[in-house]
Coordinates of C-alpha atoms in Angstrom, one line a residue:
Chain A
M1 CA 0.0 0.0 0.0
T2 CA 2.9 2.4 0.4
F3 CA 3.2 5.0 -2.3
S4 CA 6.2 5.5 -4.4
A5 CA 7.6 8.8 -3.7
D6 CA 9.3 9.1 -7.1
R7 CA 6.2 10.2 -8.8
K8 CA 6.1 13.8 -9.8
P9 CA 4.4 16.3 -7.6
M10 CA 0.8 17.2 -8.7
I11 CA -0.2 19.6 -6.0
E12 CA 2.2 21.8 -4.1
C13 CA 1.3 24.1 -1.2
R14 CA 4.1 26.5 0.0
Q15 CA 3.3 28.4 3.2
V16 CA -0.4 28.8 2.4
H17 CA -2.2 31.2 4.7
K18 CA -5.9 32.0 4.7
H19 CA -7.5 34.7 6.9
Y20 CA -11.3 35.4 7.2
G21 CA -11.2 38.7 8.9
D22 CA -9.6 37.9 12.3
Y23 CA -9.9 34.2 11.8
H24 CA -6.8 32.5 10.8
A25 CA -8.2 29.4 8.9
L26 CA -4.9 28.0 7.3
R27 CA -1.6 28.6 9.2
G28 CA 1.2 28.0 6.8
I29 CA 0.3 24.8 5.0
D30 CA 3.2 23.0 3.3
L31 CA 2.3 20.0 1.3
T32 CA 3.2 18.0 -1.7
I33 CA 0.6 15.6 -3.2
R34 CA 2.0 13.3 -6.0
A35 CA 0.5 12.4 -9.3
G36 CA -1.9 9.4 -9.1
E37 CA -2.0 9.5 -5.3
F38 CA -5.2 9.0 -3.3
F39 CA -4.7 11.7 -0.6
S40 CA -6.9 12.5 2.3
L41 CA -7.2 15.7 4.4
L42 CA -8.5 14.5 7.8
G43 CA -9.5 16.5 10.7
P44 CA -12.5 17.6 12.9
S45 CA -14.8 20.2 11.6
G46 CA -13.4 23.6 11.5
C47 CA -9.8 22.4 11.1
G48 CA -9.3 24.1 7.7
K49 CA -9.5 20.9 5.6
T50 CA -12.4 22.1 3.3
T51 CA -10.9 25.5 3.1
L52 CA -7.7 24.0 1.9
L53 CA -9.5 21.8 -0.6
R54 CA -11.5 25.0 -1.8
T55 CA -8.2 27.0 -2.2
I56 CA -6.9 24.2 -4.4
A57 CA -10.2 24.2 -6.5
G58 CA -10.0 28.0 -6.7
F59 CA -13.2 28.8 -4.8
E60 CA -11.1 30.7 -2.1
E61 CA -8.3 33.1 -2.6
I62 CA -5.4 32.5 -0.4
S63 CA -4.1 35.3 1.8
S64 CA -0.4 34.4 1.2
G65 CA 1.7 31.6 -0.1
V66 CA 1.6 29.6 -3.3
V67 CA -0.5 26.8 -4.7
L68 CA 0.9 24.9 -7.7
V69 CA -1.0 22.4 -9.7
D70 CA 1.1 20.3 -12.0
G71 CA 3.9 22.8 -11.6
K72 CA 1.8 25.8 -12.5
D73 CA 1.2 28.6 -10.2
M74 CA -2.6 28.9 -9.6
S75 CA -2.7 32.4 -8.3
N76 CA -5.0 34.4 -10.7
V77 CA -6.1 31.2 -12.3
P78 CA -10.0 31.1 -11.7
A79 CA -11.7 27.8 -10.8
N80 CA -13.2 27.4 -14.3
V81 CA -9.9 27.0 -16.0
R82 CA -8.0 25.0 -13.3
P83 CA -7.2 21.4 -14.2
T84 CA -9.2 20.4 -11.1
N85 CA -12.8 19.2 -10.7
M86 CA -14.7 18.8 -7.6
V87 CA -17.4 16.5 -6.1
F88 CA -19.3 18.6 -3.6
Q89 CA -20.6 17.4 -0.2
S90 CA -24.2 18.1 -1.4
Y91 CA -23.3 16.7 -4.9
A92 CA -24.7 19.9 -6.4
I93 CA -26.6 18.0 -9.1
F94 CA -28.4 20.5 -11.3
P95 CA -32.0 19.7 -10.5
H96 CA -33.5 21.1 -13.7
L97 CA -31.4 18.9 -16.0
T98 CA -31.4 15.2 -16.8
V99 CA -28.7 12.8 -15.7
A100 CA -27.1 13.0 -19.2
Q101 CA -27.3 16.8 -19.3
N102 CA -25.7 16.9 -15.9
V103 CA -22.8 14.6 -16.8
G104 CA -22.3 16.4 -20.1
F105 CA -22.5 20.0 -18.5
G106 CA -18.7 20.5 -18.6
L107 CA -18.6 19.6 -22.4
R108 CA -20.5 22.7 -23.4
R109 CA -17.3 24.4 -24.6
D110 CA -15.8 21.1 -26.0
P111 CA -15.3 21.4 -29.8
R112 CA -16.3 17.7 -30.4
S113 CA -19.5 16.8 -32.2
S114 CA -22.7 16.3 -30.2
A115 CA -22.6 12.6 -31.2
E116 CA -19.1 12.2 -29.7
K117 CA -20.1 14.1 -26.6
A118 CA -23.1 11.9 -26.1
R119 CA -20.8 8.8 -26.4
A120 CA -18.5 10.4 -23.8
V121 CA -21.4 10.8 -21.5
E122 CA -22.5 7.3 -22.0
E123 CA -19.0 6.0 -21.1
A124 CA -18.9 8.2 -18.1
L125 CA -22.1 6.9 -16.9
E126 CA -21.1 3.3 -17.5
M127 CA -17.9 3.9 -15.6
V128 CA -19.8 4.9 -12.5
G129 CA -22.4 2.1 -12.9
L130 CA -25.3 4.2 -14.2
K131 CA -25.5 2.9 -17.7
G132 CA -28.9 3.7 -19.2
Y133 CA -29.8 6.3 -16.6
G134 CA -29.1 9.3 -19.0
K135 CA -32.7 10.2 -19.6
R136 CA -33.8 10.3 -16.0
A137 CA -34.6 13.5 -14.2
A138 CA -31.6 14.3 -11.9
H139 CA -33.7 15.2 -8.9
A140 CA -35.5 11.9 -8.8
L141 CA -32.3 10.0 -8.0
S142 CA -31.3 8.4 -4.7
G143 CA -28.3 9.7 -2.7
G144 CA -25.9 7.0 -4.0
Q145 CA -27.0 7.7 -7.5
R146 CA -26.5 11.4 -7.2
Q147 CA -23.0 10.7 -5.9
R148 CA -22.3 8.7 -9.0
V149 CA -23.6 11.4 -11.3
A150 CA -21.4 13.9 -9.5
L151 CA -18.4 11.7 -10.1
A152 CA -19.2 11.1 -13.7
R153 CA -19.7 14.8 -14.3
A154 CA -16.3 15.6 -12.7
L155 CA -14.4 12.7 -14.3
I156 CA -15.7 13.3 -17.9
L157 CA -13.5 16.4 -18.1
K158 CA -10.4 14.2 -17.4
P159 CA -9.0 16.5 -14.7
K160 CA -5.5 16.2 -13.4
V161 CA -7.0 16.3 -9.8
L162 CA -10.3 15.2 -8.6
L163 CA -11.3 17.0 -5.3
L164 CA -13.8 15.3 -3.1
D165 CA -15.4 17.3 -0.3
E166 CA -16.9 14.8 2.3
P167 CA -18.5 12.9 -0.7
L168 CA -19.8 9.9 1.5
S169 CA -21.1 11.8 4.5
A170 CA -24.7 11.9 3.3
L171 CA -24.9 8.1 2.6
D172 CA -26.0 5.5 5.1
R173 CA -23.4 3.1 6.5
K174 CA -23.8 0.2 4.0
M175 CA -23.8 2.5 1.0
R176 CA -20.8 4.3 2.3
E177 CA -18.7 1.2 2.7
Q178 CA -19.7 0.1 -0.8
M179 CA -18.8 3.5 -2.2
Q180 CA -15.4 3.5 -0.4
V181 CA -14.3 0.4 -2.3
E182 CA -15.8 1.6 -5.6
L183 CA -13.9 4.9 -5.2
I184 CA -10.6 3.1 -4.7
K185 CA -11.3 1.0 -7.7
L186 CA -12.3 3.9 -9.8
Q187 CA -9.2 5.9 -8.8
R188 CA -7.0 3.0 -9.8
Q189 CA -8.8 2.7 -13.1
V190 CA -8.6 6.3 -14.1
G191 CA -5.2 7.0 -12.4
I192 CA -6.2 10.6 -11.6
T193 CA -4.9 12.3 -8.4
F194 CA -7.8 12.2 -5.8
V195 CA -7.8 14.5 -2.9
L196 CA -10.4 13.6 -0.3
V197 CA -11.7 15.8 2.5
T198 CA -13.1 13.7 5.4
H199 CA -13.7 13.9 9.2
D200 CA -14.2 10.1 9.3
Q201 CA -10.8 8.5 10.4
E202 CA -11.9 5.1 9.3
E203 CA -12.8 6.3 5.8
A204 CA -9.5 8.0 5.5
L205 CA -7.5 4.9 6.6
V206 CA -9.6 2.7 4.2
M207 CA -9.1 4.7 1.1
S208 CA -6.0 6.8 1.3
D209 CA -2.4 6.3 0.1
R210 CA -1.4 9.1 2.4
I211 CA -3.3 11.1 5.0
A212 CA -2.7 14.6 6.3
V213 CA -4.3 15.1 9.7
M214 CA -5.2 18.7 10.3
F215 CA -6.0 20.6 13.6
E216 CA -6.7 24.4 13.7
G217 CA -5.4 25.2 10.3
E218 CA -2.1 23.2 10.5
I219 CA -1.0 19.8 9.5
A220 CA -0.3 17.8 12.6
Q221 CA 0.9 14.7 10.8
L222 CA 1.3 13.6 7.2
A223 CA 1.8 9.8 6.9
H224 CA 0.8 6.6 5.4
P225 CA -2.3 5.0 7.1
E226 CA -0.3 2.3 8.8
A227 CA 2.3 4.8 10.1
L228 CA -0.4 7.2 11.3
Y229 CA -2.2 4.4 13.2
A230 CA 0.9 2.7 14.7
R231 CA 3.0 5.8 15.4
P232 CA 0.9 9.0 15.8
A233 CA 3.0 12.1 16.0
S234 CA 1.2 13.5 18.9
R235 CA -1.3 12.5 21.6
R236 CA -3.9 14.6 19.8
V237 CA -3.4 12.7 16.6
A238 CA -3.6 9.4 18.6
D239 CA -6.8 10.5 20.2
F240 CA -8.3 11.4 16.9
I241 CA -7.3 8.3 15.0
G242 CA -9.0 5.1 16.2
L243 CA -8.9 4.1 20.0
M244 CA -5.8 4.3 22.0
N245 CA -5.2 3.4 25.7
F246 CA -3.1 5.9 27.7
L247 CA -1.3 5.2 30.9
P248 CA 0.8 7.7 32.9
V249 CA 4.4 6.8 33.1
S250 CA 7.6 7.9 34.7
I251 CA 10.7 8.2 32.6
T252 CA 13.8 6.6 34.1
G253 CA 16.4 6.8 31.5
E254 CA 17.2 7.8 27.9
S255 CA 19.8 6.8 25.3
D256 CA 20.2 7.8 21.7
A257 CA 18.1 4.7 20.5
A258 CA 15.4 4.4 23.2
V259 CA 13.7 6.0 26.3
T260 CA 13.3 3.8 29.3
A261 CA 10.0 4.3 31.2
D262 CA 8.1 2.5 34.1
V263 CA 4.7 1.8 32.6
P264 CA 2.1 0.5 35.2
G265 CA 1.2 -3.0 34.5
F266 CA 4.1 -3.5 31.9
G267 CA 7.0 -2.9 34.2
R268 CA 10.2 -1.2 32.9
V269 CA 10.1 -0.8 29.2
D270 CA 12.5 0.4 26.5
I271 CA 10.6 2.6 23.9
P272 CA 12.5 3.1 20.7
M273 CA 13.0 6.7 19.6
S274 CA 10.8 6.0 16.5
N275 CA 7.9 5.5 18.9
V276 CA 8.4 8.8 20.9
S277 CA 5.8 11.4 20.2
R278 CA 4.7 14.7 21.5
A279 CA 2.2 15.0 24.5
N280 CA -0.6 17.5 24.6
P281 CA 0.3 20.9 25.9
G282 CA -2.1 20.4 28.8
D283 CA -1.0 16.9 29.8
S284 CA 0.1 16.4 33.5
G285 CA 3.1 14.3 32.5
P286 CA 4.4 11.7 30.0
S287 CA 2.1 8.9 29.1
A288 CA 2.3 5.6 27.1
G289 CA -0.3 4.6 24.6
F290 CA -1.2 1.4 22.9
R291 CA -3.9 0.3 20.6
P292 CA -6.6 -2.2 21.9
E293 CA -5.4 -4.9 19.5
A294 CA -1.7 -4.6 20.7
M295 CA -2.7 -6.8 23.7
T296 CA -4.0 -10.4 23.7
L297 CA -5.8 -12.2 26.5
L298 CA -4.2 -15.5 27.1
G299 CA -6.1 -18.7 28.1
V300 CA -5.4 -20.4 31.4
N301 CA -3.4 -23.1 29.8
A302 CA -1.6 -21.1 27.3
P303 CA 2.2 -21.4 27.4
P304 CA 4.0 -18.4 29.0
A305 CA 4.4 -15.5 26.7
E306 CA 7.7 -13.5 26.3
R307 CA 5.9 -10.3 27.5
E308 CA 3.3 -11.1 29.9
T309 CA 1.3 -9.4 32.7
G310 CA -2.0 -10.0 34.4
G311 CA -5.1 -8.2 35.4
V312 CA -8.8 -8.5 36.3
I313 CA -11.6 -8.0 33.7
D314 CA -13.6 -5.0 34.5
E315 CA -16.2 -5.0 31.8
V316 CA -17.0 -7.1 28.6
V317 CA -18.5 -5.6 25.5
Y318 CA -19.5 -8.1 22.9
Y319 CA -19.8 -7.0 19.2
G320 CA -20.3 -10.3 17.4
D321 CA -17.1 -10.4 15.4
M322 CA -15.1 -8.7 18.2
T323 CA -15.2 -8.5 21.9
Y324 CA -13.8 -5.5 23.9
Y325 CA -12.4 -6.2 27.5
D326 CA -11.8 -3.5 29.9
V327 CA -8.9 -4.9 32.0
R328 CA -7.4 -3.4 35.2
L329 CA -3.8 -4.4 34.8
D330 CA -1.7 -5.3 37.9
G331 CA -0.1 -2.1 39.3
S332 CA -2.5 0.2 37.5
D333 CA -5.8 1.7 38.8
R334 CA -7.3 2.6 35.5
P335 CA -8.8 -0.1 33.1
V336 CA -7.4 -0.4 29.5
R337 CA -9.4 -1.5 26.6
I338 CA -8.2 -4.7 24.8
S339 CA -9.9 -6.0 21.7
M340 CA -10.1 -9.7 20.8
R341 CA -11.3 -11.1 17.5
N342 CA -13.9 -13.8 18.3
V343 CA -12.9 -17.2 17.2
F344 CA -15.3 -20.2 17.2
G345 CA -14.5 -22.5 20.2
R346 CA -13.0 -19.8 22.4
D347 CA -15.2 -18.7 25.2
I348 CA -15.8 -15.0 26.1
A349 CA -14.1 -14.4 29.4
D350 CA -16.4 -13.3 32.3
V351 CA -16.4 -10.0 34.2
G352 CA -14.4 -10.2 37.5
T353 CA -12.1 -13.0 36.5
R354 CA -8.4 -12.8 36.6
T355 CA -6.7 -13.1 33.1
R356 CA -3.2 -13.3 31.7
V357 CA -2.4 -10.7 29.1
S358 CA 0.5 -10.7 26.5
W359 CA 1.6 -7.7 24.6
A360 CA 3.3 -7.1 21.2
P361 CA 6.8 -5.5 21.1
G362 CA 6.9 -2.1 19.5
S363 CA 3.3 -1.4 20.2
L364 CA 3.8 1.1 22.9
V365 CA 4.1 4.8 22.0
L366 CA 5.6 7.3 24.4
F367 CA 4.0 10.7 24.5
R368 CA 6.2 13.3 26.4
Chain B
M1 CA -71.4 18.4 13.4
K2 CA -67.9 19.0 14.8
G3 CA -67.3 22.6 15.8
G4 CA -70.7 23.8 14.7
G5 CA -70.5 27.3 15.8
L6 CA -67.1 28.0 14.4
R7 CA -68.0 26.4 11.1
L8 CA -71.0 28.7 10.8
Y9 CA -68.9 31.6 11.7
A10 CA -66.3 30.8 9.1
M11 CA -69.0 30.5 6.4
L12 CA -70.5 33.9 7.3
Y13 CA -67.1 35.4 7.2
L14 CA -66.4 34.1 3.7
L15 CA -69.8 35.1 2.6
F16 CA -69.2 38.7 3.9
L17 CA -65.8 38.8 2.1
Y18 CA -66.9 37.4 -1.3
A19 CA -70.7 38.1 -1.7
P20 CA -70.1 41.7 -2.8
I21 CA -67.6 40.4 -5.5
L22 CA -70.2 38.0 -6.7
L23 CA -72.7 40.8 -7.1
L24 CA -70.4 42.4 -9.7
P25 CA -71.2 40.1 -12.6
V26 CA -74.9 39.9 -11.6
F27 CA -75.4 43.7 -12.1
A28 CA -72.9 43.8 -15.1
F29 CA -75.5 41.8 -17.0
N30 CA -78.6 43.4 -15.5
N31 CA -80.7 45.5 -17.9
A32 CA -81.1 48.6 -15.5
T33 CA -79.0 51.7 -14.6
V34 CA -80.1 51.3 -11.0
I35 CA -78.0 48.9 -8.9
A36 CA -80.9 47.2 -7.0
F37 CA -83.0 44.0 -6.8
P38 CA -85.3 42.8 -8.4
L39 CA -83.2 42.2 -11.7
K40 CA -84.7 43.6 -14.8
G41 CA -83.3 41.3 -17.5
F42 CA -80.2 40.2 -19.3
T43 CA -78.1 42.6 -21.4
T44 CA -74.5 43.0 -22.7
E45 CA -75.1 46.7 -23.2
W46 CA -72.8 47.7 -20.5
F47 CA -70.0 45.7 -21.9
S48 CA -70.3 47.2 -25.4
Q49 CA -70.6 50.7 -23.8
M50 CA -67.3 49.9 -21.9
V51 CA -65.5 48.8 -25.1
G52 CA -66.7 52.1 -26.9
N53 CA -65.6 54.3 -24.0
A54 CA -62.5 56.3 -25.2
A55 CA -61.7 57.7 -21.7
L56 CA -61.8 54.2 -20.2
R57 CA -59.6 52.9 -22.9
K58 CA -57.1 55.6 -22.2
A59 CA -57.1 54.7 -18.5
L60 CA -56.7 51.0 -19.3
T61 CA -53.7 51.7 -21.6
N62 CA -52.1 53.9 -18.9
S63 CA -52.7 51.2 -16.3
L64 CA -51.3 48.5 -18.4
V65 CA -48.2 50.6 -19.3
I66 CA -47.6 51.3 -15.7
A67 CA -48.3 47.8 -14.4
V68 CA -46.0 46.2 -17.0
S69 CA -43.2 48.7 -16.5
A70 CA -43.4 48.7 -12.8
S71 CA -43.5 44.9 -12.4
I72 CA -40.5 44.5 -14.7
L73 CA -38.5 47.1 -12.9
A74 CA -39.4 45.9 -9.5
T75 CA -38.7 42.3 -10.4
C76 CA -35.3 43.2 -12.0
L77 CA -34.2 45.2 -9.0
G78 CA -35.7 42.4 -6.8
V79 CA -33.4 39.9 -8.5
F80 CA -30.4 42.0 -7.6
A81 CA -31.5 42.6 -4.0
A82 CA -32.6 39.0 -3.4
R83 CA -29.4 37.5 -4.7
A84 CA -27.3 40.0 -2.8
S85 CA -29.1 39.3 0.4
T86 CA -29.1 35.5 0.1
R87 CA -25.7 34.9 -1.3
F88 CA -23.4 37.6 0.2
S89 CA -22.8 39.2 3.4
F90 CA -21.6 42.8 3.5
P91 CA -21.7 45.8 5.8
G92 CA -24.9 47.5 6.1
K93 CA -26.9 44.6 4.6
G94 CA -29.5 44.4 7.4
P95 CA -30.4 48.0 7.2
A96 CA -30.4 48.1 3.4
M97 CA -32.8 45.0 3.2
G98 CA -34.9 46.6 5.9
L99 CA -35.3 49.8 3.9
I100 CA -36.2 47.9 0.9
M101 CA -38.9 46.1 2.7
L102 CA -40.1 49.2 4.5
P103 CA -42.8 50.3 2.0
L104 CA -44.6 47.1 2.9
V105 CA -45.6 48.6 6.3
L106 CA -45.2 52.3 5.5
P107 CA -48.8 54.0 5.0
E108 CA -49.1 54.4 1.3
I109 CA -50.3 57.9 1.6
I110 CA -47.1 58.8 3.3
V111 CA -45.1 57.4 0.4
A112 CA -47.4 59.0 -2.1
M113 CA -47.3 62.5 -0.4
S114 CA -43.4 62.5 0.2
L115 CA -42.9 61.4 -3.4
L116 CA -45.1 64.1 -4.7
V117 CA -43.3 66.8 -2.6
V118 CA -39.9 65.5 -3.9
L119 CA -40.9 65.2 -7.5
L120 CA -42.4 68.7 -7.5
A121 CA -39.4 70.1 -5.8
V122 CA -37.1 68.6 -8.3
G123 CA -39.3 69.8 -11.0
V124 CA -40.4 66.5 -12.6
Q125 CA -43.6 66.7 -14.6
L126 CA -46.3 64.4 -13.2
S127 CA -47.0 61.7 -15.7
V128 CA -47.4 57.9 -16.3
F129 CA -43.6 57.8 -15.6
T130 CA -43.8 59.3 -12.1
V131 CA -46.5 56.6 -11.3
I132 CA -44.2 53.9 -12.5
I133 CA -41.5 55.1 -10.2
G134 CA -44.0 55.1 -7.2
H135 CA -45.3 51.7 -8.1
T136 CA -41.9 50.2 -8.5
L137 CA -41.1 51.4 -5.0
I138 CA -44.1 49.7 -3.4
C139 CA -43.8 46.5 -5.5
M140 CA -40.2 45.9 -4.6
P141 CA -40.8 44.4 -1.2
Y142 CA -43.2 41.8 -2.7
A143 CA -40.7 41.0 -5.4
V144 CA -37.9 40.7 -3.0
A145 CA -39.9 38.5 -0.6
I146 CA -40.8 36.1 -3.4
L147 CA -37.4 36.1 -5.0
S148 CA -35.5 35.7 -1.7
T149 CA -37.4 32.5 -1.1
A150 CA -36.5 31.3 -4.6
F151 CA -32.7 32.2 -4.2
S152 CA -32.4 30.9 -0.7
S153 CA -33.8 27.6 -1.6
L154 CA -30.8 27.0 -4.0
D155 CA -27.7 25.2 -2.8
K156 CA -24.8 27.5 -2.9
S157 CA -22.6 24.8 -4.4
L158 CA -24.8 24.6 -7.7
E159 CA -23.2 27.7 -8.9
E160 CA -19.7 26.7 -7.8
A161 CA -20.1 23.3 -9.5
A162 CA -21.1 25.1 -12.8
H163 CA -18.1 27.4 -12.4
D164 CA -15.9 24.4 -11.6
L165 CA -17.1 22.6 -14.7
G166 CA -15.7 25.4 -17.0
E167 CA -18.4 28.0 -17.0
T168 CA -17.7 31.7 -16.2
K169 CA -19.5 33.3 -13.1
F170 CA -21.9 35.0 -15.5
S171 CA -22.7 31.9 -17.7
A172 CA -23.0 29.7 -14.5
F173 CA -25.7 32.2 -13.3
R174 CA -27.4 32.1 -16.7
L175 CA -27.3 28.3 -17.1
V176 CA -28.0 27.1 -13.6
I177 CA -29.4 29.8 -11.3
L178 CA -31.6 31.6 -13.7
P179 CA -33.6 28.6 -14.8
L180 CA -34.0 27.5 -11.2
V181 CA -35.4 30.8 -10.0
M182 CA -37.4 31.4 -13.1
P183 CA -40.7 30.3 -11.4
G184 CA -40.0 32.8 -8.7
I185 CA -39.3 35.5 -11.2
I186 CA -42.6 34.8 -13.0
S187 CA -44.5 34.8 -9.7
A188 CA -42.9 38.1 -8.8
L189 CA -43.8 39.7 -12.1
L190 CA -47.4 38.6 -11.8
M191 CA -47.7 39.7 -8.2
C192 CA -46.3 43.2 -8.9
F193 CA -48.5 43.4 -12.0
T194 CA -51.6 42.9 -9.9
I195 CA -50.5 45.2 -7.2
S196 CA -49.7 48.0 -9.6
L197 CA -52.9 47.5 -11.7
D198 CA -55.3 48.3 -8.8
E199 CA -53.1 50.7 -6.8
F200 CA -55.1 54.0 -6.2
I201 CA -53.4 56.4 -3.8
I202 CA -50.0 56.7 -5.6
A203 CA -51.7 56.8 -9.0
F204 CA -54.1 59.5 -7.7
F205 CA -51.2 61.7 -6.3
L206 CA -48.6 61.2 -9.0
A207 CA -50.5 60.8 -12.2
G208 CA -51.1 64.5 -13.0
N209 CA -53.7 64.5 -15.7
E210 CA -53.2 60.9 -16.8
P211 CA -56.0 58.6 -15.6
T212 CA -55.3 55.1 -14.5
L213 CA -58.0 52.4 -14.2
P214 CA -58.6 52.8 -10.4
T215 CA -58.7 56.7 -10.6
Y216 CA -60.9 56.6 -13.6
I217 CA -63.4 54.2 -11.8
F218 CA -63.3 56.5 -8.8
S219 CA -64.1 59.5 -10.9
Q220 CA -67.0 57.8 -12.5
L221 CA -68.7 56.8 -9.2
R222 CA -70.2 60.4 -9.1
F223 CA -72.3 59.6 -12.3
P224 CA -75.0 57.0 -11.4
K225 CA -75.5 56.2 -15.2
S226 CA -72.0 55.0 -15.5
I227 CA -72.1 52.6 -12.6
P228 CA -73.3 49.6 -14.7
V229 CA -70.3 50.1 -16.9
I230 CA -68.0 50.0 -13.9
M231 CA -69.7 46.8 -12.8
A232 CA -68.8 45.3 -16.1
L233 CA -65.3 46.6 -15.9
G234 CA -65.1 45.1 -12.4
T235 CA -66.2 41.7 -13.6
I236 CA -63.4 41.7 -16.3
L237 CA -60.9 42.7 -13.6
V238 CA -61.9 40.0 -11.2
L239 CA -61.6 37.4 -14.0
M240 CA -58.2 38.7 -14.9
S241 CA -56.9 38.7 -11.3
I242 CA -58.0 35.1 -10.8
L243 CA -56.3 34.2 -14.0
L244 CA -53.1 35.9 -13.0
L245 CA -53.0 34.4 -9.6
A246 CA -53.7 30.9 -10.9
T247 CA -50.8 31.3 -13.4
A248 CA -48.5 32.6 -10.7
E249 CA -49.3 29.6 -8.4
Y250 CA -49.0 27.2 -11.4
F251 CA -45.4 28.4 -12.1
R252 CA -44.5 28.3 -8.3
R253 CA -45.8 24.7 -8.0
R254 CA -43.9 23.7 -11.3
G255 CA -40.8 25.2 -9.8
V256 CA -41.2 23.1 -6.7
A257 CA -41.8 19.9 -8.6
R258 CA -39.0 20.5 -11.0
T259 CA -36.4 20.9 -8.4
G260 CA -37.9 18.1 -6.3
T261 CA -37.9 20.2 -3.2
Q262 CA -40.5 20.2 -0.4
D263 CA -43.6 22.4 -1.0
T264 CA -43.7 24.9 1.8
G265 CA -46.9 26.4 0.7
G266 CA -47.5 29.3 -1.6
F267 CA -50.1 32.1 -1.5
L268 CA -52.9 29.9 -3.0

């Protein structure tokens, strides 16, 4: 899944700032998105991700800095001549036109004959799985169908970059998961650079080659999904992406390669420098974090594990395919959450029982 | 019967409102100059007198010229105001919109008098043109109200999408926004037309020697023998109003159906 860094840059942002009156929406964004990449801007609402997307599209003028698309400076280039097209959050399907008229809207200034354009529209509709829908009234379509029309309408112009502003947020869960897979396939098929804005971390992890996590107009971390998940650059990113357990620790030593810390329930642990991240400014002290799947509940008769500790099960939450256990580790007063994939033949442990727990090396991240 | 008393009250209320209007056609076809029962017989005499009346034709022409001009002017200005108020935010927007809507609640006689004073002070000759100015002023709030609804129901990204797909700001407006607000524009035109057509006070103050339909009718009420002709004229006007309102509502509903939005209720 890692993306080759040798592809040429498609979008480059250099020290991009955006002010709305007193409000500083973008605070010096530096960013390179490569050709053919599926890139996501992820963050909570108000973090500036949509503003950044709209500055790339040309709907917002930047206060200072440079935006380059395919090596060309985009200042003074209006949205209608930029090599980018956008799929809007509301889809912005023209309700007074048919599906075919919507998809062919951008071809109005195309010098091709109307028969050729009609064929292009047919092909675009087929690509998004709406073959034969051309004559329908656009306002009569379902949410998922509108989404596809919006995609076909943008892709028919063969843009260098496709910008997607929360394109799946209006769909129900099943439809959303289906469209995620379809979007990935579509992106591979057309090879166009996709830039997706989303507040849904799961969606970003599923779809992206690389993700930029944004808070308050700044990029907090830019990484591949696996790196983002396993080694969040700050406790804030860790809080935002998935679920992470945090335990307060005391640091006992430090070398060039690792930091040694006393972690309650784990004992004295060496945490490699690659897993050392920033704490939140307001944190009382350093903390260690680990994902729920980094620990495993061991059966009573399991052979001893290399790294093992024990605890008491505080709570059991059963999800069908998964079970979440809240376990109070020995030497720690706050429970941590451990997730286990349910396997046929393995019993769900009971609340209040003692359990053995093993943990994976390299799974601990230190925030200081 | 459920709610018997209230139902009776509602019926009497409607009767009181509309019975006088129903009497118009009755006496318009009655073969007598006196407006009283019993009816004397059927005639179309009053309608042919009406058609042959040169002063009435003059008043009708004036009224139509005023109503058409004022409705087009008010609607065009209304499009600008409604778009500005729904799409952009700028300093002084609230007060500006308030001032545009003010004639809605301002006593018309105040508007008419102050306009008269100003026009005379500036030295403008009273004519059909001055009435058009006055009517545009009082029609604007209605046009803006109808058009604001039409503009505000539009998704802002529609225009951006058209712009993104290669159209200029102007052609995006023409190709996407204009067709979608067209039902609102037609409603506004018809609304302003009806308001202007039967407006009396401003026409009376600002028309100078030019009669409009309402001022002409008022002037004829002094002559008992011309009252049946007024009845005939009134009948025609009622029919025209119903036709116009029905057309306006038709376009409004078509606009709702076309964009697939929820019908939030019109004026019919």
